[in-house]
């Protein structure tokens, strides 16, 4: 399978819409095959293999399948993957893996094209359950538990979240108290809110679980100490699927999507497991009850243990970007073939020739490209750290911040993109066969699981504040800090605005400036810097306030904190996109990608235009040119829309939407041929208005 | 059932969150019962009856029910409604109805709380199929076809949309040619794109259809003339459910939602119906093939026939507002009970005390209130016209514009609201039992059916342009027109901006101005006026251009046209909200509603802040106060959030979400009690960090 065979219109076959009245003939051409190769990135081969799997009917979602059947189907798919396909690359070579962390995620991300339920069930089994054994356990656990977890002989749940605590893992209620007498841990659920909840594999298939609980222990004569959250390997069901003594649970039932996964609840009534079932890489309890850990700070230890979760966020970022790509490939193809309402000529107008339709789809296409390039960089950073090639506290922290920023941005983007594409396809978009509604339903939970996006954004915001404080100490961010700390700053900025306001100038020249890469960079970068600096200034008094007042002050800036984090993520995406543009070797492709990057940058500026105006970064005159320049970019990019979605490299068997199969064009052609024939034969009735 | 019994916290029982640190004790109180009564509006009694029905399990959606069972269930529910409940009010009294058009829609809108599939299936059967017989047919049709359509003895499809033509009904391909010999119409589908599609009742249950087709006839010796789209009553299945000869079709299959409705496709191969099956109120064919119509213009005739569709849009507006209310009632209740992350004190923080959570939910609450008041006015206008009390071409046109503006605004609002509520409830929001995902799936298609929102917005925009042109002729809109027509206008406006920019002033005073009702009105009104006037100016050359260039010019402003329409709808909503505030008699309630209306107005200003800045309507200094005033309004409104959703008057049996049942509070209380008890008994283990 090559990208060119998958593309309805490759570089040598001009897209039908090239004939559009909006396109001129002297325009650059996109090398679709080269573009597809660039977008597939460093793991192109693995991605192609995974996509080929999703092109096989046995790995594809059947829309509308009743829940029970869907769950069985996905379990079966999972076992097939484990038995016959290369899906265990992240595991140690000595156990049959390939120690390939980045490549493993790349493959995993592509499963979304088959069935997002399969992707997430694979994530539960290998990315969470087995991965916790790998990363939190030690050799004994690897030898004892990993093989069955990898082969899915032992389906497992990742029992971290509780009904009462999702994002705040440190506060979970489940306890694991060490019993010196029997050398066992007693896993216990003290109240209803401490039930484990929303766990994949918990409702039906799971026979074991990695259970997170507050580890309590006391050597003889010493007080009982809570050493915080640790992970335990706990069998939960026998081979017939019956709960083991002391274990109970409930089915979470039907969900908004991902109904191929059996999410459920678990609770434990003094369930005993051997001392050695503590996954003890970061904390251990000796026979006599003595606790030891290579990490002395309980806080740092907690975050280290949770650090393995980052791979889930990295892969969700990639999967979400893939979902956006699929949706756009469907909606753009349809928009290029569907006609509605008479135009100036004889034919009805192709949807994508409508300005509003371009406004709806093309900026999302630009954002999806930005997310694609940004994800590729995230995956590289992830592989650097997890391979051990560059694993330091700093690179880990950078990775976690980047993953939080991009996962939240791309999963929200997927929601917007899929929904806009669904609406842009009208009634056809509402049919499950055209995939868009299913993608929305399945991807929906990506924005709140594996780190709720709102919570992740705050982590990013706090990191930005921390970096700012460090830079301030080092004297680096001094200028910006002084600028915004000064009470007179707003007045200063306003004076600047008042000056630039006279600069109405020529719209075309202003647009020229906005097209400039450095101008875009400066606009996006300054916005983050000023937002962070203002926030730091506003929050500075918090350190001197009583806790309640300090909390109230911080809370009163929560919205701004999250907006600053999003501004940061947008800038990161823009930089990645720009590097992607420079990496394109074909001149025509690079030209079109530059326009698309400009559309992305200008879309961000337009979205935050009020900020730029209020803060004196753009004059009113120049601000006015932003939207008109976007309008011109849309006209310029419109003829390349098909090439740009073809560049995603999905084959018909991955898209699978009848409206993106050419059927619509066939129908349109048939209808037009009918009228031509009837008219020529004089068989068309005369319209009443022509009679009168 | 009264509103107070349904409210978890009525006016005499202070809401738990009243004790929130953000609320002061000297604040006004909301009379929840009176508020609920006001919101139920003129059809309060009918709405309460309909809600009571949706409170009965047999009329409620079962999430996850397989499609085939769901379809049968909804058909059964429909027949139950027809047999035992007052659902036929819109029909003539002489046939068992009540000639009550507004009341009928009010009842119908409430069905969404039971199962949106039931609402829409009812809409197909009575609002479209039977209603077409009523409004497009004459006495013969009423006598012959209406009784069975009303009783659902004859389930019917409304066969207007075709695979190839949705919004552009005038261009449908199905033909109905009159055969003088047999005095029959021959219904025919000439090509695949002319298949009728997406029709409720077509896949399975429908035994007849009102088929829209191009009417072709010719008296002897005259040319065959196409008199445009007309409606025909066409039997499609026999009593055993088998297609009649010449009729064929397909099942649309699984959809994004509304799977209790059997949507499908129909096609006709020279199917013959008697001449009298033409629903002939607006156009008739005599035995000899002569066509006559009381409306001479084919264009006006077409729009008159389609005019009955407006009731669908009116009722979708109401149903969408109800969906938003239900979603907010669930999410706000949960946000008032759910706690996450430690606060400054001992307890974890209630979600709704987080600023961002307020930012996410309260503006949507304000928009939903605005939509509620606007819908009540739309329903009144609808009843005026359809009752005949005030049925003129002008009132019809006004009604259609208002319905198009509000239906598109409220259905998009419902999508945003339901999704935000789902995300705000985290993993719990993704469980089908908590209703939010189901509401999103079912309501999704409301934004593209019964008039695609993008198309409806353009209708509104064109009406605004038409009104502007009329006013211009009459000399009324002269000032605005001159203002924007003048090439120097932008410079003028910018000079004004440069002047006001010095006016940084005191933020509190500026906010005071923004709170002023007249200021808000002026900001919202001026925006529409300027946008329309600018658009009119930009499009003026179109009349003098060749068709292709004119079309290109109009297309290059399509985005602005739609934005102007939305600005108009927002202003209409704001005015309705303001009238609603003035109608509230209880002073405390009126005060809180005023804040909520201010939040609505300021949210709109914030959303379009760049426009106000670029056009010199707000100085940068004042613009800065918009967001901070919104922040203050959120703090002010937060203690009333529960009252405001209680005012929607939904009982637990209509909300039905376990997370909005008090279960969350129970769990939180149990967990906190556990820790209190354990701590008091000295049984809590010491946190490690306290040991070191």
XYZ file of C-alpha atoms in Angstrom, chain B residues 251-684:
434
model
C -33.277 1.420 5.678
C -31.002 4.349 6.625
C -29.753 2.079 9.384
C -28.090 3.092 12.583
C -27.776 6.823 13.171
C -25.924 9.148 15.509
C -29.039 9.199 17.681
C -32.825 9.087 17.456
C -32.557 5.367 16.831
C -36.143 4.913 17.935
C -37.106 6.287 14.540
C -36.978 4.147 11.410
C -35.484 6.578 8.927
C -35.204 5.315 5.404
C -35.277 5.873 1.679
C -38.090 5.501 -0.837
C -38.177 5.365 -4.603
C -41.035 5.114 -7.059
C -41.194 3.398 -10.404
C -44.164 4.915 -12.207
C -46.457 4.513 -9.222
C -50.002 5.614 -10.022
C -52.310 7.477 -7.619
C -55.761 8.924 -8.328
C -55.918 12.578 -9.382
C -57.635 13.363 -6.082
C -54.526 12.345 -4.161
C -52.965 15.667 -5.065
C -53.169 17.755 -1.891
C -54.780 20.567 -3.787
C -55.186 23.547 -1.515
C -52.622 25.633 -3.368
C -52.742 24.029 -6.787
C -55.131 21.654 -8.560
C -55.367 19.698 -11.772
C -58.751 19.275 -13.409
C -59.819 16.035 -15.067
C -58.716 17.414 -18.417
C -55.259 18.230 -17.103
C -55.767 21.963 -16.624
C -53.727 23.371 -13.763
C -55.175 26.070 -11.499
C -53.904 27.759 -8.357
C -55.136 30.531 -6.058
C -51.533 31.810 -6.072
C -50.393 32.925 -9.480
C -46.666 33.277 -8.827
C -44.982 29.856 -8.821
C -42.342 31.181 -6.434
C -44.816 32.540 -3.913
C -46.898 29.379 -4.208
C -43.858 27.251 -3.438
C -42.980 29.258 -0.355
C -46.587 29.220 0.817
C -46.695 25.439 0.623
C -43.413 25.180 2.471
C -44.647 27.697 5.015
C -46.298 24.997 7.086
C -42.803 23.699 7.817
C -42.344 26.615 10.157
C -44.109 24.768 12.930
C -41.358 22.169 12.890
C -38.776 24.871 13.399
C -40.771 26.519 16.178
C -41.094 23.246 18.045
C -37.436 22.285 17.560
C -36.516 25.628 19.065
C -38.584 24.769 22.117
C -37.321 21.207 22.337
C -33.687 22.323 22.042
C -34.182 24.824 24.842
C -35.637 22.030 26.961
C -32.630 19.828 26.262
C -30.318 22.634 27.376
C -32.360 23.043 30.549
C -32.197 19.348 31.382
C -28.448 19.218 30.786
C -27.848 22.264 32.982
C -30.133 20.976 35.730
C -28.022 17.806 35.833
C -24.594 19.431 35.586
C -25.290 22.271 38.033
C -26.721 19.928 40.652
C -23.677 17.685 40.314
C -21.316 20.661 40.386
C -22.967 21.735 43.635
C -22.359 18.370 45.302
C -19.221 16.995 43.728
C -15.972 17.850 45.467
C -12.490 17.519 44.023
C -9.073 18.606 45.306
C -8.363 19.954 48.753
C -9.255 23.562 49.406
C -7.851 25.925 51.978
C -9.924 24.271 54.715
C -10.430 20.678 55.698
C -12.964 19.858 52.988
C -12.410 19.358 49.320
C -13.757 22.082 47.059
C -17.218 21.893 45.501
C -16.819 22.014 41.718
C -19.055 25.022 41.223
C -16.843 27.055 43.543
C -14.085 26.871 40.947
C -14.026 29.977 38.778
C -13.504 28.001 35.610
C -16.449 25.760 36.362
C -18.614 28.839 36.785
C -17.233 30.159 33.499
C -18.148 26.927 31.806
C -21.714 26.593 33.066
C -23.186 29.940 34.072
C -22.959 31.752 30.716
C -24.697 28.751 29.154
C -27.336 29.035 31.857
C -27.809 32.691 30.913
C -28.062 31.807 27.219
C -30.601 29.132 28.022
C -32.712 31.640 29.924
C -32.504 34.005 26.970
C -33.566 31.202 24.638
C -36.448 30.306 26.929
C -37.895 33.803 26.902
C -37.309 34.158 23.166
C -39.002 30.851 22.472
C -42.069 31.867 24.449
C -42.421 34.909 22.208
C -41.886 32.828 19.089
C -44.589 30.430 20.176
C -46.995 33.323 20.729
C -46.243 34.701 17.265
C -46.757 31.238 15.798
C -50.128 30.868 17.497
C -51.221 34.295 16.290
C -50.558 33.312 12.701
C -51.705 29.701 12.711
C -54.875 30.430 14.661
C -55.720 32.958 11.959
C -55.968 35.762 14.510
C -53.178 37.623 12.770
C -52.341 35.800 9.587
C -51.007 38.168 6.932
C -48.129 37.786 4.472
C -46.147 40.153 6.714
C -46.783 38.290 9.977
C -46.011 35.003 8.215
C -42.750 36.378 6.934
C -41.854 37.735 10.356
C -42.697 34.396 11.919
C -40.538 32.527 9.435
C -37.588 34.846 9.988
C -37.921 34.640 13.746
C -38.235 30.856 13.662
C -35.174 30.539 11.423
C -33.145 32.844 13.664
C -34.120 31.159 16.920
C -34.158 27.534 15.765
C -30.589 27.814 14.521
C -29.419 29.652 17.628
C -31.054 27.351 20.174
C -30.173 24.060 18.505
C -26.518 25.090 18.321
C -26.771 26.264 21.917
C -28.131 22.870 22.923
C -25.133 21.163 21.321
C -22.700 23.426 23.151
C -24.552 23.215 26.431
C -25.027 19.473 26.497
C -21.390 18.884 25.535
C -20.036 21.314 28.115
C -22.260 19.746 30.774
C -21.099 16.283 29.788
C -17.455 17.323 30.085
C -18.106 19.198 33.328
C -19.382 15.938 34.821
C -16.209 14.063 33.846
C -16.381 10.296 33.571
C -19.828 10.267 35.178
C -21.019 12.484 32.355
C -19.982 9.831 29.843
C -22.237 7.163 31.345
C -25.503 6.871 29.446
C -27.430 6.658 32.720
C -26.607 10.321 33.328
C -28.409 11.311 30.117
C -26.009 13.898 28.754
C -24.428 11.784 26.022
C -27.845 10.574 24.895
C -29.160 14.124 24.670
C -26.166 15.110 22.580
C -26.608 12.180 20.234
C -30.332 12.716 19.791
C -30.276 16.503 19.507
C -27.303 16.539 17.133
C -29.416 16.267 13.990
C -31.647 19.161 15.110
C -28.949 21.534 13.824
C -29.189 20.238 10.254
C -32.776 19.050 9.788
C -36.000 21.002 9.380
C -33.805 23.629 7.769
C -30.040 23.334 8.037
C -28.864 25.989 10.488
C -26.367 27.425 8.044
C -29.058 27.740 5.378
C -31.564 29.191 7.855
C -29.010 31.764 8.981
C -28.640 32.895 5.394
C -32.407 33.274 5.081
C -32.319 35.523 8.125
C -29.384 37.453 6.728
C -31.158 38.019 3.430
C -34.259 39.216 5.235
C -32.134 41.692 7.171
C -30.660 42.938 3.895
C -34.136 43.197 2.418
C -35.415 45.171 5.391
C -32.394 47.415 5.179
C -33.029 48.111 1.497
C -36.675 48.909 2.257
C -35.720 51.209 5.104
C -33.172 52.881 2.887
C -35.860 53.628 0.334
C -38.118 54.932 3.058
C -35.272 57.056 4.352
C -35.181 55.327 7.711
C -31.852 53.613 7.791
C -30.211 56.559 6.160
C -27.872 57.492 8.937
C -26.379 54.090 9.332
C -26.276 53.592 5.614
C -24.443 56.837 5.021
C -22.131 56.093 7.868
C -20.958 52.804 6.485
C -21.294 53.614 2.822
C -18.848 56.422 3.229
C -15.386 55.286 2.253
C -14.026 57.286 5.128
C -16.100 55.493 7.683
C -13.415 53.262 9.070
C -11.113 56.129 9.529
C -13.882 58.011 11.305
C -14.582 55.130 13.580
C -10.912 54.735 14.310
C -10.586 58.349 15.235
C -13.455 57.817 17.625
C -11.619 54.790 19.016
C -8.455 56.805 19.404
C -10.398 59.354 21.377
C -12.152 56.918 23.652
C -8.903 55.111 24.192
C -7.755 57.865 26.490
C -10.820 57.083 28.548
C -9.257 54.281 30.607
C -10.923 55.561 33.696
C -12.037 53.552 36.642
C -12.802 49.942 35.834
C -15.678 49.865 38.271
C -17.342 52.869 36.688
C -16.915 51.372 33.224
C -18.420 48.132 34.396
C -21.295 50.144 35.790
C -21.966 51.475 32.318
C -21.858 47.999 30.822
C -24.414 46.897 33.383
C -26.765 49.552 32.098
C -29.599 48.057 30.088
C -29.535 50.803 27.484
C -25.785 50.415 26.974
C -26.164 46.711 26.348
C -29.066 47.309 23.986
C -27.139 49.905 22.077
C -24.051 47.718 21.765
C -26.012 44.726 20.513
C -28.286 46.727 18.219
C -25.613 48.873 16.666
C -23.584 45.799 15.864
C -26.375 44.269 13.789
C -27.139 47.550 12.088
C -23.559 48.236 11.141
C -22.940 44.687 9.977
C -26.040 44.739 7.776
C -25.303 48.180 6.410
C -21.705 47.261 5.614
C -22.874 44.114 3.926
C -25.466 45.970 1.886
C -22.811 48.403 0.799
C -20.405 45.639 -0.143
C -23.053 43.765 -2.119
C -24.528 46.776 -3.898
C -22.376 46.322 -7.053
C -23.777 42.800 -7.482
C -26.891 44.072 -9.236
C -24.765 45.528 -11.998
C -22.439 42.565 -12.509
C -22.748 39.563 -14.841
C -24.288 36.571 -13.024
C -21.023 34.696 -12.348
C -19.274 37.752 -10.951
C -22.307 38.725 -8.922
C -22.480 35.231 -7.450
C -18.765 35.383 -6.625
C -19.214 38.734 -4.909
C -22.136 37.488 -2.823
C -20.224 34.313 -1.972
C -17.224 36.306 -0.815
C -19.459 37.820 1.897
C -21.332 34.683 2.890
C -19.507 34.373 6.194
C -20.390 37.960 7.131
C -24.009 37.416 6.104
C -24.297 34.494 8.497
C -22.532 36.375 11.271
C -24.971 39.250 10.846
C -27.869 36.834 11.150
C -26.438 35.444 14.357
C -25.913 38.908 15.749
C -29.551 39.603 14.982
C -30.693 36.436 16.748
C -28.607 37.311 19.784
C -30.164 40.743 19.965
C -33.647 39.257 19.655
C -32.854 36.884 22.512
C -31.478 39.696 24.635
C -34.629 41.775 24.122
C -36.834 38.831 25.028
C -34.743 38.141 28.119
C -35.024 41.790 29.129
C -38.820 41.698 28.748
C -38.778 38.539 30.855
C -36.789 40.290 33.567
C -39.300 43.138 33.662
C -42.163 40.654 33.868
C -40.768 39.057 37.025
C -42.783 40.434 39.931
C -40.746 39.228 42.903
C -37.978 41.791 43.561
C -35.340 39.256 44.611
C -36.032 37.100 41.585
C -35.944 40.124 39.322
C -32.607 41.174 40.753
C -31.036 37.781 40.126
C -32.552 37.592 36.649
C -31.129 41.032 35.928
C -27.645 39.784 36.822
C -28.213 36.757 34.635
C -29.399 38.947 31.751
C -26.309 41.130 32.276
C -24.181 38.005 32.119
C -25.880 37.118 28.843
C -25.398 40.586 27.396
C -21.800 40.836 28.524
C -21.029 37.317 27.299
C -22.159 38.426 23.862
C -20.074 41.578 24.055
C -17.044 39.556 25.185
C -17.572 37.065 22.366
C -17.534 39.858 19.811
C -15.140 42.124 21.650
C -12.780 42.454 18.716
C -15.644 43.788 16.606
C -16.475 46.452 19.186
C -12.830 47.464 19.384
C -12.182 47.502 15.660
C -15.347 49.487 15.072
C -14.639 51.944 17.823
C -17.643 51.014 19.952
C -15.536 50.226 22.987
C -12.222 51.659 24.050
C -9.440 49.254 24.962
C -9.801 50.331 28.577
C -13.514 49.641 28.707
C -13.061 46.408 26.769
C -10.752 45.206 29.500
C -13.526 45.667 32.049
C -15.901 43.361 30.164
C -14.184 40.169 31.261
C -13.607 41.341 34.802
C -17.244 42.378 35.113
C -18.248 38.942 33.882
C -15.997 37.448 36.566
C -17.795 39.505 39.192
C -21.204 38.508 37.849
C -20.198 34.859 38.090
C -19.338 35.266 41.761
C -22.624 37.064 42.325
C -24.706 34.476 40.489
C -22.955 31.385 41.785
C -25.078 31.087 44.975
C -28.230 31.156 42.823
C -27.148 28.573 40.283
C -29.208 25.841 41.921
C -32.278 28.081 42.206
C -31.944 29.036 38.570
C -31.908 25.446 37.329
C -34.622 24.517 39.828
C -36.650 27.248 38.150
C -36.785 25.047 35.058
C -39.208 22.977 37.074
C -38.055 19.504 36.143
C -38.833 16.733 38.614
C -36.385 13.911 39.400
C -38.382 11.602 37.128
C -37.695 13.938 34.205
C -34.002 14.407 34.981
C -33.383 10.764 35.908
C -29.596 11.174 36.102
C -28.172 9.361 39.149
C -25.535 12.087 39.516
C -28.327 14.653 39.881
C -30.294 12.605 42.377
C -28.444 13.513 45.556
C -26.427 10.282 45.408
C -23.217 12.237 45.007
C -23.872 14.284 48.126
C -24.620 11.094 50.027
C -21.322 9.612 48.936
C -19.412 12.750 49.822
C -21.068 12.955 53.216
C -20.356 9.298 53.920
C -16.680 9.706 53.017
C -16.273 12.796 55.144
C -18.069 11.157 58.072
C -15.752 8.148 57.753
C -12.648 10.294 58.052
C -14.109 12.297 60.944
C -14.937 9.109 62.843
C -11.616 7.447 62.155
C -9.708 10.566 63.083
C -11.647 10.952 66.319
C -11.007 7.313 67.167
C -7.290 7.701 66.461
C -7.467 5.034 63.774
C -6.141 7.063 60.849
